RNA sequence: GGCGAGGUAGCUCAGUUGGUUAGAGCGUAGGAUUCAUAACCCUAAGGUCACGAGUUCAAUUCUCGUCCUCGCUACCA
């Protein structure tokens, strides 16, 4: 065991919020492991932050008509708060747009550059002249040469599944401007990974990979055996960290170069905040520190090959000791998808299930995709909560608390009993047997945690509560109390000590429950007690005779069917990929004459009042000012706009449309709306200061 | 296309360095019980271990092939 443990969790990409798949695959295991190590008294640092660069964020900003900075600012906060709410206990949560990260990443690049580690290679890349930038393969669209699908991407055709290069596409055009891209020469800096794989430091590191999880080892070996190719560490993009080299204007660092370095800059930032600007080096460079990366399976190659290679070439850094990558979590049988909104978002979950963080943590850990993809269903969630958390753990604690209050006024009754009758000897035997059983689980759980088998560890923790329930069934203190109060006292004393151990045991998995349990026990374990239990693996019986317990309350509540039905109803079945990504243009209508057009009386209007139409989901009742008069217009835009956000806005009104009653309200005209491909409505309005009532032609 | 991982009870998952009856939790059925959120506790039923072939005295486990799921894919090997 090394002296200190640096734990990282994959930097979440700041183009959307966090969903249960992220939590189950990466952040929860990392948090459990960190909490476990801390409980044993180890020195631990748990580092994370948002990854805020790259082409996807640039495109999202463009699509939403805002800036990349605004996008990342928004999601940085959402993501940070989600983690906080779920008790993901980072030592520090940073972001890659901070100056300290830019400096760190640039310094890294500069050192490798100055030492001649990169290869400068000139290639031809597709360039969008109108957008003024180079295009990633994914952003070139054209007709698939194999199946004729007219919306194939430059890297792959989603319809027939064939892999493509942009050159193969028929009629290629840019996803940004729609124009045909041209080829331009550009210079980039490549990491000669084939050569670097032969470096002694890397070869030494490769040996330890043999001991890692099969999925990780498999991919690692696959890449090494196939032979590595040089890979560009710079990109022709705008949004990112400028390449700190002369002649590299307009180029940024490849996100996969800069993102892992984010672990380092976040560590630096953390210690600078503590006023110890040099302390980060101990964690990254002292060989007595271990480095563990928690990631999802999509990140294996970067964390097991590219980043270690960069660290090794830079020199002076520790290479990872473990990369326990998980597989993926599905939701109700389908892949999670941010773009298709097939997900359970953490911030939304807490609105519907306030104070039920541990219920989700428990479910996700019990189905964590440790060896293969797994599936989250609301039915399963309900079952885990009701028949495990409520029935086993919550119920055991409640039974013990209620019995103690009933028989001993809520005081720890003490454990002194002589085996002076056969019945009493049997009670003491039962306690001893149960102690042995629980100690077995304790050792097993700690073993599992050390081996990154968190699902198994959590199940073993629950076995302790099961043992508690069995103990009560065997000793039946509610019966015995009528004949032997002294024997009943020792039974409940032991059961309470078991509750205290459960509070210790559930800490990595269920931190909120741990707090509730301690509150009921009116007990706060000191570091030595925790450490003794977790490290030396001795059972501890910390509650002293006469100690006054708190009032019992339920740790968990049953989840009703109705709540699950509501959640399932909320999930929108994802549409097939091609339907969603292919822009569908409505066919043109038959030709009309100018005379047809002039029949329309279009006017500039202004919304001066808006309210929801009672009993209608989609309708807003608007009052439109036309200068010379005010109109009441009922418009089907309530799903897209809140009344208060549109008051004051200019609109285009079709003013001579025959009035029509909608939901009992006479609507005098129609508001013109544009619809984008996501089905979102946008107002069509004059872009200057047009007067209300002005004509439009 | 290539490579990697996976396909084991109704569900979620363990496991097998090849060897008699393949495990757990949940769900289901039966029993027992009433301190406890009709919860707990005990018992039982449930599986040609994706499919086909091969090696072997013996294959769910090793080899090859096929099908399916997921991930990665650097002009793709």
XYZ file of C-alpha atoms (C1' of nucleotides) in Angstrom:
774
model
C 0.000 0.000 0.000
C 1.428 3.342 -1.004
C 1.555 6.309 1.313
C -1.054 8.464 -0.359
C -3.663 8.052 -3.043
C -4.456 10.441 -5.845
C -7.831 9.539 -7.297
C -9.267 11.100 -10.393
C -12.673 10.788 -11.991
C -13.054 11.468 -15.717
C -13.548 15.155 -16.448
C -17.184 15.520 -17.501
C -17.617 17.339 -20.787
C -19.320 20.676 -20.173
C -21.865 20.454 -22.974
C -24.686 19.015 -20.892
C -25.723 18.019 -17.394
C -24.824 14.802 -15.580
C -27.011 11.718 -15.835
C -27.174 8.400 -14.006
C -24.871 6.722 -16.505
C -22.020 9.056 -15.610
C -22.685 8.528 -11.952
C -22.889 4.731 -12.080
C -19.895 4.234 -14.315
C -17.407 6.671 -12.942
C -18.193 9.107 -10.160
C -19.939 6.763 -7.760
C -17.242 4.080 -7.845
C -14.603 6.776 -7.486
C -16.449 8.300 -4.545
C -16.927 4.938 -2.850
C -13.269 4.129 -3.219
C -12.231 7.543 -1.917
C -14.533 7.348 1.068
C -13.292 3.844 1.808
C -9.656 4.910 1.763
C -10.387 7.930 3.919
C -12.204 5.767 6.438
C -9.157 3.545 6.724
C -7.173 6.665 7.581
C -5.277 6.807 4.280
C -4.206 10.121 2.857
C -6.416 10.690 -0.188
C -6.969 13.382 -2.776
C -10.000 13.136 -5.068
C -9.734 15.352 -8.120
C -12.154 16.262 -10.883
C -13.413 19.185 -12.952
C -15.175 20.014 -16.176
C -13.603 19.542 -19.594
C -14.519 22.686 -21.474
C -12.743 22.610 -24.806
C -13.258 20.973 -28.164
C -15.314 21.185 -31.280
C -18.544 19.838 -29.780
C -18.844 22.793 -27.424
C -18.041 25.206 -30.201
C -20.827 23.698 -32.282
C -23.299 23.682 -29.468
C -22.663 27.373 -28.895
C -23.112 28.077 -32.567
C -26.358 26.144 -32.640
C -27.737 27.936 -29.608
C -26.529 31.257 -30.906
C -24.321 31.931 -27.920
C -20.644 31.738 -27.032
C -18.658 28.671 -26.016
C -17.831 30.440 -22.764
C -21.519 30.859 -21.967
C -22.142 27.179 -22.653
C -19.369 25.967 -20.372
C -20.194 28.487 -17.648
C -23.716 27.168 -17.538
C -22.861 23.480 -17.415
C -19.919 23.910 -15.080
C -22.360 25.083 -12.434
C -25.000 22.465 -13.177
C -22.438 19.657 -13.061
C -20.664 20.917 -9.967
C -23.961 21.251 -8.097
C -25.166 17.802 -9.146
C -22.050 16.211 -7.722
C -22.361 18.184 -4.532
C -25.994 17.217 -4.144
C -25.196 13.522 -4.507
C -22.357 13.602 -2.025
C -19.582 13.023 -4.536
C -16.899 14.168 -2.194
C -14.223 15.744 -4.379
C -11.273 17.309 -2.661
C -11.343 19.794 -5.495
C -13.493 20.367 -8.585
C -11.922 22.607 -11.188
C -12.408 23.418 -14.857
C -10.130 23.382 -17.861
C -10.918 26.949 -18.866
C -9.087 28.352 -15.832
C -5.789 30.173 -16.438
C -3.865 27.738 -14.256
C -4.911 24.922 -16.547
C -4.001 26.819 -19.696
C -0.581 27.505 -18.196
C -0.060 23.928 -17.082
C -1.128 22.403 -20.380
C 0.915 24.874 -22.407
C 3.978 24.316 -20.251
C 3.578 20.576 -20.773
C 3.323 21.013 -24.506
C 6.199 23.486 -24.586
C 8.531 21.164 -22.729
C 7.803 18.263 -25.057
C 8.138 20.608 -28.025
C 11.430 22.084 -26.875
C 12.833 18.623 -26.341
C 11.823 17.637 -29.840
C 9.339 14.978 -28.830
C 6.740 15.930 -31.431
C 6.819 15.325 -35.136
C 5.765 18.232 -37.276
C 3.578 16.894 -40.075
C 1.811 18.766 -42.833
C -1.462 17.272 -44.016
C -4.366 18.317 -46.167
C -7.597 18.848 -44.271
C -11.029 19.925 -45.288
C -11.679 23.600 -44.728
C -14.943 25.515 -44.671
C -14.224 28.837 -46.359
C -17.415 30.478 -45.246
C -17.074 29.468 -41.586
C -13.345 30.095 -41.833
C -12.280 26.915 -40.132
C -11.097 23.372 -40.613
C -13.658 20.618 -40.292
C -13.513 17.444 -38.281
C -14.603 14.387 -40.284
C -17.803 14.237 -38.335
C -18.837 17.644 -39.596
C -18.638 16.822 -43.247
C -21.886 15.446 -44.592
C -22.624 13.860 -47.937
C -24.061 10.897 -49.765
C -22.795 7.464 -48.730
C -20.964 5.766 -51.627
C -22.087 2.354 -50.401
C -25.772 2.673 -49.694
C -26.709 6.022 -51.163
C -27.895 7.445 -47.860
C -27.798 11.218 -48.330
C -26.833 12.151 -44.776
C -23.679 10.136 -44.136
C -20.939 11.629 -41.964
C -17.339 11.968 -42.999
C -16.321 9.208 -40.630
C -19.258 6.836 -40.833
C -22.614 6.199 -42.443
C -25.211 5.725 -39.744
C -27.550 3.957 -42.102
C -25.429 1.118 -43.448
C -22.771 1.289 -40.744
C -19.801 1.486 -43.084
C -16.774 3.451 -42.060
C -15.920 6.237 -44.423
C -13.416 8.936 -44.962
C -14.539 12.393 -46.088
C -12.930 11.757 -49.510
C -15.364 8.969 -50.248
C -18.476 11.050 -49.728
C -20.432 12.039 -52.790
C -21.306 15.740 -52.795
C -19.650 16.534 -49.452
C -20.775 19.668 -47.655
C -19.961 21.340 -44.381
C -22.281 20.847 -41.441
C -21.555 24.438 -40.487
C -22.284 26.398 -43.625
C -23.659 23.787 -46.007
C -21.008 24.799 -48.538
C -18.689 22.336 -50.199
C -15.432 22.202 -48.209
C -12.074 22.685 -49.856
C -8.763 21.044 -49.007
C -6.095 23.108 -47.387
C -2.659 22.312 -46.138
C -2.071 22.589 -42.442
C 0.749 21.799 -40.067
C 0.211 19.893 -36.829
C 2.329 18.359 -34.118
C 2.141 14.618 -33.733
C 3.064 12.380 -30.858
C 5.104 9.496 -32.304
C 3.377 6.925 -30.152
C 5.014 4.022 -31.977
C 8.426 5.170 -30.768
C 7.235 6.214 -27.334
C 5.780 2.789 -26.669
C 9.364 1.492 -26.694
C 10.556 3.898 -23.996
C 11.810 2.021 -20.914
C 9.492 3.896 -18.554
C 6.484 2.998 -20.627
C 7.462 -0.630 -21.020
C 7.877 -0.878 -17.270
C 4.433 0.625 -16.820
C 2.912 -1.790 -19.356
C 3.721 -4.694 -17.044
C 1.364 -3.520 -14.348
C -1.484 -3.227 -16.844
C -1.463 -7.037 -16.990
C -2.993 -7.077 -13.512
C -5.880 -4.784 -14.380
C -9.474 -5.539 -15.311
C -9.954 -7.670 -18.429
C -11.773 -4.986 -20.363
C -8.955 -2.503 -19.715
C -6.132 -4.941 -20.302
C -7.820 -6.191 -23.482
C -7.994 -2.791 -25.096
C -4.534 -1.820 -23.963
C -2.963 -4.936 -25.453
C -5.018 -4.642 -28.580
C -3.627 -1.208 -29.311
C -0.070 -2.081 -28.431
C -0.113 -5.267 -30.492
C -1.549 -3.584 -33.539
C 1.210 -1.025 -33.460
C 0.623 2.588 -32.560
C 0.555 5.402 -35.057
C 1.621 9.002 -34.564
C -1.331 11.041 -33.372
C -1.795 14.769 -33.705
C -1.811 16.704 -30.442
C -2.976 19.948 -32.033
C -6.079 20.920 -33.931
C -7.145 23.669 -36.281
C -9.896 25.052 -34.101
C -10.735 28.243 -32.298
C -12.101 27.082 -28.965
C -9.319 25.659 -26.880
C -5.874 26.300 -25.490
C -3.618 28.080 -27.974
C -0.598 26.077 -29.048
C 2.305 27.920 -27.368
C 4.648 27.750 -30.305
C 5.602 30.245 -32.988
C 3.816 29.535 -36.249
C 0.878 27.865 -34.578
C -1.532 30.757 -34.707
C -5.131 29.656 -34.958
C -4.360 26.228 -33.568
C -5.301 24.775 -30.213
C -4.241 21.770 -28.200
C -6.138 18.583 -28.941
C -8.683 18.112 -26.138
C -7.265 14.733 -25.328
C -3.901 16.336 -24.783
C -5.219 19.033 -22.516
C -8.009 17.254 -20.641
C -5.979 14.687 -18.633
C -3.501 17.412 -17.757
C -6.566 18.970 -16.141
C -6.085 16.481 -13.318
C -2.694 18.021 -12.698
C -3.805 21.642 -12.928
C -6.756 20.946 -10.624
C -4.346 19.496 -8.079
C -2.132 22.556 -8.381
C -5.103 24.850 -8.002
C -6.234 22.998 -4.896
C -2.892 23.379 -3.162
C -2.477 26.984 -4.231
C -5.778 27.602 -2.498
C -4.270 26.100 0.623
C -1.232 28.322 0.295
C 1.065 25.395 -0.531
C 1.907 25.956 -4.194
C 4.532 23.216 -4.296
C 2.601 20.482 -2.509
C 0.963 19.107 -5.661
C 4.306 17.683 -6.711
C 4.262 15.199 -3.867
C 1.027 13.766 -5.212
C 2.072 13.585 -8.853
C 5.780 13.017 -8.687
C 6.683 11.235 -5.462
C 6.807 7.495 -6.224
C 5.195 6.768 -2.875
C 1.947 8.290 -4.175
C -0.441 6.117 -6.136
C -2.495 7.331 -9.080
C -5.895 5.833 -9.905
C -8.107 6.986 -12.784
C -11.809 6.173 -12.699
C -13.288 6.354 -16.200
C -15.869 4.842 -18.542
C -14.937 2.334 -21.210
C -14.894 4.951 -23.956
C -11.840 6.556 -22.368
C -9.612 3.523 -21.913
C -7.101 4.246 -24.613
C -6.498 7.821 -23.541
C -5.970 6.958 -19.907
C -3.976 3.779 -20.362
C -1.838 4.751 -23.330
C -1.785 8.358 -24.468
C -1.752 10.142 -21.130
C 0.754 7.776 -19.497
C 2.921 8.223 -22.571
C 2.765 11.998 -22.267
C 3.624 11.776 -18.580
C 6.481 9.423 -19.290
C 7.918 11.608 -22.046
C 7.668 14.673 -19.867
C 9.446 12.821 -17.103
C 9.243 13.121 -13.364
C 5.627 12.002 -13.110
C 4.036 8.877 -11.699
C 2.161 6.722 -14.174
C -1.252 5.278 -13.255
C -1.356 2.429 -10.761
C -4.890 1.433 -11.670
C -7.487 2.402 -14.259
C -10.685 0.655 -13.171
C -12.774 1.462 -16.236
C -16.434 0.543 -16.196
C -18.716 -0.411 -19.048
C -21.914 1.522 -19.819
C -25.284 1.810 -18.144
C -28.456 1.567 -20.211
C -31.834 2.979 -19.303
C -34.958 0.850 -19.705
C -33.201 -1.209 -22.345
C -31.878 1.646 -24.476
C -28.591 3.465 -24.606
C -28.441 6.705 -22.679
C -28.273 9.684 -24.962
C -27.784 13.321 -24.128
C -28.858 14.545 -27.550
C -31.979 12.401 -27.647
C -32.762 13.250 -24.023
C -32.965 9.556 -23.113
C -31.602 9.946 -19.630
C -32.326 10.552 -16.002
C -30.634 13.814 -15.152
C -29.356 14.144 -11.630
C -30.690 17.641 -11.058
C -34.127 16.544 -12.234
C -34.141 13.376 -10.147
C -33.721 15.383 -6.955
C -36.721 17.531 -7.801
C -38.941 14.463 -7.967
C -37.169 12.528 -5.213
C -35.886 15.074 -2.731
C -33.549 13.717 -0.085
C -33.349 10.360 -1.841
C -29.736 10.526 -2.971
C -28.795 7.300 -1.252
C -31.678 5.445 -2.853
C -30.204 6.254 -6.264
C -26.637 5.702 -5.131
C -27.575 2.299 -3.782
C -29.424 1.220 -6.914
C -26.696 2.412 -9.236
C -23.963 0.724 -7.235
C -25.882 -2.531 -7.134
C -26.110 -2.548 -10.939
C -22.780 -0.843 -11.623
C -21.514 -1.913 -15.050
C -18.294 -3.353 -13.671
C -17.846 -6.186 -16.138
C -20.498 -5.583 -18.765
C -23.146 -3.107 -19.753
C -26.066 -3.073 -17.346
C -29.591 -1.772 -17.396
C -31.356 0.677 -15.109
C -35.133 0.324 -14.890
C -37.481 2.177 -12.592
C -39.004 -1.155 -11.644
C -35.644 -2.332 -10.438
C -35.058 0.939 -8.598
C -38.362 0.538 -6.777
C -37.564 -3.051 -5.928
C -34.090 -2.208 -4.600
C -35.458 0.556 -2.434
C -38.515 -1.271 -1.124
C -37.218 -4.761 -0.619
C -33.618 -4.023 0.244
C -33.118 -0.569 1.704
C -36.504 -0.366 3.426
C -37.059 -4.026 4.253
C -33.551 -5.104 5.220
C -31.486 -2.137 6.362
C -34.119 0.413 7.367
C -36.261 -2.198 8.989
C -33.447 -3.672 11.071
C -32.419 -0.310 12.470
C -36.018 0.611 13.141
C -36.736 -2.665 14.935
C -33.759 -2.245 17.217
C -34.474 1.406 17.941
C -38.150 0.835 18.639
C -37.491 -2.146 20.896
C -34.860 -0.277 22.859
C -37.174 2.657 23.383
C -39.977 0.334 24.366
C -38.047 -1.738 26.868
C -35.174 0.469 28.001
C -36.319 4.072 27.539
C -33.912 4.496 24.619
C -30.796 3.814 26.659
C -28.015 1.464 25.615
C -28.702 -1.393 28.038
C -25.189 -2.778 28.497
C -23.735 -6.190 27.804
C -23.200 -7.815 31.197
C -24.827 -11.228 31.490
C -23.768 -14.434 33.166
C -24.562 -17.731 31.448
C -26.219 -18.973 34.616
C -29.111 -20.679 32.843
C -29.243 -22.697 29.655
C -31.413 -20.032 28.055
C -28.930 -17.285 28.888
C -26.021 -19.349 27.661
C -27.904 -19.791 24.397
C -28.342 -16.034 24.089
C -24.624 -15.477 24.570
C -23.878 -18.177 22.006
C -26.207 -16.543 19.523
C -24.435 -13.221 19.997
C -21.041 -14.809 19.540
C -22.135 -16.647 16.409
C -23.596 -13.477 14.967
C -20.433 -11.541 15.743
C -18.425 -14.095 13.820
C -20.760 -13.913 10.883
C -20.689 -10.123 10.779
C -16.914 -10.055 11.123
C -16.773 -12.340 8.098
C -18.799 -9.851 6.083
C -16.654 -7.009 7.328
C -13.474 -8.679 6.065
C -15.114 -9.676 2.815
C -16.390 -6.168 2.195
C -12.979 -4.621 2.775
C -11.402 -7.165 0.443
C -13.950 -6.353 -2.244
C -13.367 -2.617 -1.890
C -9.626 -3.063 -2.198
C -10.218 -4.991 -5.430
C -12.583 -2.363 -6.884
C -15.552 -4.744 -6.645
C -18.007 -2.219 -5.319
C -21.180 -4.020 -6.270
C -20.087 -7.023 -4.278
C -18.885 -4.858 -1.396
C -22.231 -3.142 -1.100
C -24.097 -6.450 -1.226
C -21.880 -7.700 1.585
C -22.689 -4.594 3.610
C -26.358 -5.482 3.243
C -25.595 -8.973 4.480
C -24.637 -7.413 7.804
C -28.148 -6.003 8.095
C -29.571 -9.367 7.061
C -27.549 -10.988 9.805
C -29.059 -8.470 12.199
C -32.585 -9.364 11.186
C -31.809 -13.052 11.529
C -30.345 -12.442 14.968
C -33.545 -10.785 16.131
C -35.629 -13.620 14.677
C -33.500 -16.154 16.538
C -33.368 -14.445 19.902
C -36.882 -12.925 19.879
C -36.274 -10.188 22.471
C -39.945 -9.111 22.326
C -40.856 -12.494 23.796
C -37.924 -12.893 26.110
C -38.556 -9.531 27.710
C -41.575 -10.961 29.482
C -39.427 -13.502 31.324
C -35.829 -12.270 31.362
C -35.171 -8.538 31.113
C -31.447 -8.955 31.739
C -31.017 -11.322 28.790
C -33.146 -9.031 26.612
C -30.809 -6.190 27.542
C -27.720 -7.929 26.157
C -29.550 -8.874 22.986
C -30.537 -5.295 22.283
C -27.161 -4.003 23.353
C -25.525 -6.205 20.738
C -28.120 -5.254 18.128
C -27.374 -1.577 18.782
C -23.638 -2.173 18.461
C -24.423 -3.790 15.137
C -26.336 -0.658 14.103
C -23.250 1.364 14.967
C -21.133 -0.918 12.804
C -23.640 -0.553 10.003
C -23.247 3.198 10.260
C -19.523 2.720 9.716
C -20.014 0.139 6.975
C -22.470 2.136 4.892
C -20.328 5.260 4.824
C -18.736 4.707 1.408
C -22.002 3.739 -0.250
C -24.705 5.639 1.614
C -23.178 8.752 3.172
C -26.525 10.426 3.800
C -27.900 7.341 5.523
C -24.814 7.169 7.651
C -25.618 10.664 8.909
C -29.201 9.719 9.700
C -28.119 6.604 11.531
C -25.593 8.480 13.619
C -28.235 11.016 14.480
C -30.508 8.275 15.804
C -27.697 6.679 17.716
C -26.553 10.086 18.968
C -23.048 8.986 18.223
C -20.111 10.385 16.281
C -17.309 7.925 15.566
C -13.821 9.334 16.066
C -11.069 8.771 13.535
C -9.463 6.048 15.604
C -12.683 4.063 15.826
C -13.334 4.307 12.102
C -9.809 3.417 11.322
C -9.820 0.464 13.669
C -12.955 -0.907 12.080
C -11.921 -0.314 8.485
C -8.256 -1.025 8.655
C -7.497 -3.378 11.473
C -10.783 -5.066 10.725
C -11.783 -5.462 14.354
C -15.416 -5.220 15.247
C -16.010 -2.190 17.415
C -18.711 -1.913 20.035
C -18.590 1.779 20.745
C -21.928 2.455 22.426
C -21.508 2.566 26.174
C -24.066 1.312 28.632
C -26.426 4.084 29.648
C -25.809 6.126 26.487
C -29.036 7.898 25.516
C -30.198 7.241 21.958
C -32.111 9.678 19.777
C -35.672 9.227 18.622
C -36.186 6.573 15.943
C -37.266 7.647 12.501
C -37.430 5.761 9.218
C -34.237 5.750 7.182
C -36.065 4.977 3.945
C -39.612 5.172 2.661
C -41.330 2.813 0.299
C -41.620 4.009 -3.279
C -45.175 3.755 -4.581
C -46.108 2.411 -8.005
C -47.607 5.745 -9.020
C -44.263 7.511 -8.676
C -42.632 4.942 -10.942
C -45.403 5.199 -13.516
C -44.896 8.946 -13.588
C -41.146 8.564 -14.163
C -41.629 6.069 -16.960
C -44.176 8.334 -18.594
C -41.663 11.166 -18.550
C -39.134 9.276 -20.562
C -39.610 9.947 -24.215
C -38.907 6.982 -26.420
C -35.892 7.882 -28.501
C -36.433 8.275 -32.181
C -34.120 6.309 -34.453
C -30.854 8.099 -35.032
C -31.283 8.867 -38.723
C -34.664 10.449 -38.253
C -33.284 12.769 -35.661
C -30.075 13.863 -37.321
C -31.356 14.226 -40.830
C -32.763 17.686 -41.398
C -36.178 17.153 -42.886
C -37.319 19.842 -45.219
C -40.979 20.230 -45.776
C -41.683 20.019 -49.519
C -42.477 23.315 -51.206
C -46.099 24.165 -51.667
C -47.638 24.851 -55.105
C -46.718 28.131 -56.698
C -48.884 31.200 -55.937
C -49.214 34.594 -57.622
C -48.321 37.997 -56.244
C -52.041 38.656 -55.998
C -52.338 35.685 -53.685
C -49.579 37.085 -51.495
C -50.967 40.613 -51.152
C -54.142 39.208 -49.714
C -52.202 38.620 -46.500
C -52.156 41.598 -44.128
C -49.029 41.143 -42.065
C -48.391 43.630 -39.275
C -45.744 44.337 -36.681
C -47.189 43.768 -33.254
C -45.966 43.804 -29.699
C -46.946 41.459 -26.904
C -48.249 43.577 -24.035
C -49.850 40.815 -22.003
C -49.710 37.035 -21.930
C -51.314 34.368 -19.807
C -51.882 30.643 -19.929
C -55.262 29.514 -21.218
C -56.841 27.534 -18.406
C -57.377 23.913 -19.321
C -55.149 23.973 -22.390
C -51.550 22.751 -22.328
C -50.340 24.427 -25.482
C -52.225 27.709 -25.607
C -51.278 31.177 -24.468
C -53.719 34.078 -24.601
C -51.840 37.140 -25.826
C -52.772 40.781 -26.055
C -51.076 42.285 -29.092
C -50.613 46.007 -29.567
C -50.956 47.096 -33.200
C -50.643 50.804 -32.442
C -54.141 51.615 -33.634
C -55.776 48.835 -31.669
C -55.163 45.897 -29.374
C -56.012 42.364 -30.317
C -56.570 39.196 -28.365
C -54.729 36.331 -29.988
C -54.629 32.729 -28.827
C -51.371 31.081 -29.799
C -50.185 27.493 -29.424
C -46.790 28.288 -27.983
C -47.204 27.525 -24.272
C -44.905 24.503 -24.471
C -42.087 26.729 -25.698
C -42.446 29.984 -23.814
C -43.474 31.112 -20.376
C -45.939 34.036 -20.471
C -43.621 36.390 -18.602
C -40.651 35.871 -20.935
C -42.446 37.043 -24.077
C -44.162 40.175 -22.831
C -42.693 43.197 -24.602
C -41.426 41.202 -27.587
C -42.139 42.175 -31.181
C -44.007 39.698 -33.318
C -45.382 39.335 -36.818
C -49.168 39.104 -36.858
C -51.337 37.827 -39.654
C -53.969 40.501 -38.989
C -56.727 39.754 -41.481
C -57.213 36.101 -40.659
C -60.850 35.376 -39.903
C -61.393 35.408 -36.130
C -61.800 32.004 -34.577
C -62.759 30.718 -31.151
C -60.091 28.650 -29.427
C -61.015 27.192 -26.039
C -63.818 29.672 -25.805
C -61.612 32.697 -26.499
C -61.981 34.645 -29.743
C -58.582 34.774 -31.425
C -58.135 37.732 -33.748
C -55.156 36.804 -35.869
C -52.174 34.542 -35.902
C -48.575 34.922 -34.719
C -45.922 33.814 -37.226
C -43.425 31.327 -35.813
C -40.358 29.606 -37.230
C -39.562 26.058 -36.221
C -36.073 24.598 -36.001
C -35.223 20.947 -36.472
C -35.582 20.174 -32.775
C -39.195 21.296 -33.018
C -38.436 24.443 -31.035
C -40.449 27.503 -31.999
C -38.931 30.924 -32.532
C -40.613 34.265 -33.071
C -40.427 35.849 -36.488
C -39.960 39.526 -35.727
C -38.536 42.675 -37.325
C -34.900 43.059 -36.368
C -34.950 46.849 -36.027
C -37.243 49.260 -34.264
C -40.363 48.776 -36.351
C -43.477 50.562 -35.118
C -46.417 48.652 -33.855
C -48.982 48.299 -36.577
C -46.417 48.745 -39.333
C -47.059 46.760 -42.470
C -44.931 43.877 -43.638
C -44.612 43.060 -47.278
C -14.358 -4.031 -42.141
C -10.543 -4.630 -37.907
C -9.703 -5.024 -32.672
C -11.542 -5.374 -27.547
C -15.366 -6.715 -23.937
C -19.841 -9.323 -23.139
C -24.125 -13.106 -24.182
C -25.157 -17.887 -17.213
C -32.314 -18.849 -13.474
C -38.549 -14.414 -14.806
C -35.114 -9.754 -13.508
C -30.071 -7.717 -12.019
C -25.584 -10.094 -11.702
C -21.467 -13.774 -9.485
C -18.609 -18.042 -10.788
C -15.929 -22.116 -13.216
C -6.768 -22.594 -13.209
C -11.982 -28.481 -17.357
C -14.098 -32.963 -12.847
C -19.912 -35.437 -8.994
C -26.008 -31.778 -7.138
C -23.637 -24.042 -11.610
C -24.371 -19.639 -7.070
C -26.397 -14.663 -4.734
C -30.092 -10.836 -4.332
C -34.801 -9.602 -6.094
C -39.379 -11.777 -8.020
C -42.705 -16.353 -7.446
C -44.823 -20.433 -4.227
C -45.301 -22.637 0.656
C -44.330 -22.252 5.951
C -43.294 -19.671 10.524
C -43.819 -15.130 13.199
C -45.790 -10.246 15.048
C -40.742 -6.051 17.823
C -40.844 -3.743 12.782
C -42.789 0.547 6.868
C -48.110 -6.618 5.448
C -41.825 -5.614 6.776
C -38.393 -9.691 8.985
C -37.092 -15.208 9.371
C -37.169 -20.430 7.186
C -37.980 -23.690 2.937
C -38.851 -24.772 -2.171
C -39.423 -24.485 -7.392
C -36.728 -22.149 -11.682
C -31.014 -22.766 -15.801
C -29.391 -28.328 -22.736
C -24.309 -21.631 -18.697
C -26.227 -17.688 -27.013
C -25.806 -21.470 -31.185
C -22.787 -25.226 -34.065
C -18.425 -28.127 -34.485
C -13.652 -29.779 -32.457
C -9.878 -31.337 -28.532
C -10.559 -34.517 -24.082
C -12.063 -40.157 -20.158
C -14.773 -35.446 -19.017
C -16.393 -28.766 -21.842
C -20.670 -23.850 -19.145
C -15.071 -23.449 -18.679
C -10.059 -24.740 -23.815
C -9.958 -24.208 -29.637
C -12.494 -22.839 -34.199
C -16.864 -21.000 -36.591
C -21.810 -18.485 -36.542
C -25.353 -15.056 -34.489
C -26.473 -10.936 -31.130
C -25.131 -6.429 -27.745
C -21.701 -2.583 -26.465
C -17.027 0.161 -26.980
C -12.669 1.733 -29.685
C -10.909 2.477 -34.658
C -4.812 6.395 -36.011
C -5.821 6.555 -44.131
C -8.137 0.865 -41.903
C -4.251 -2.703 -39.760
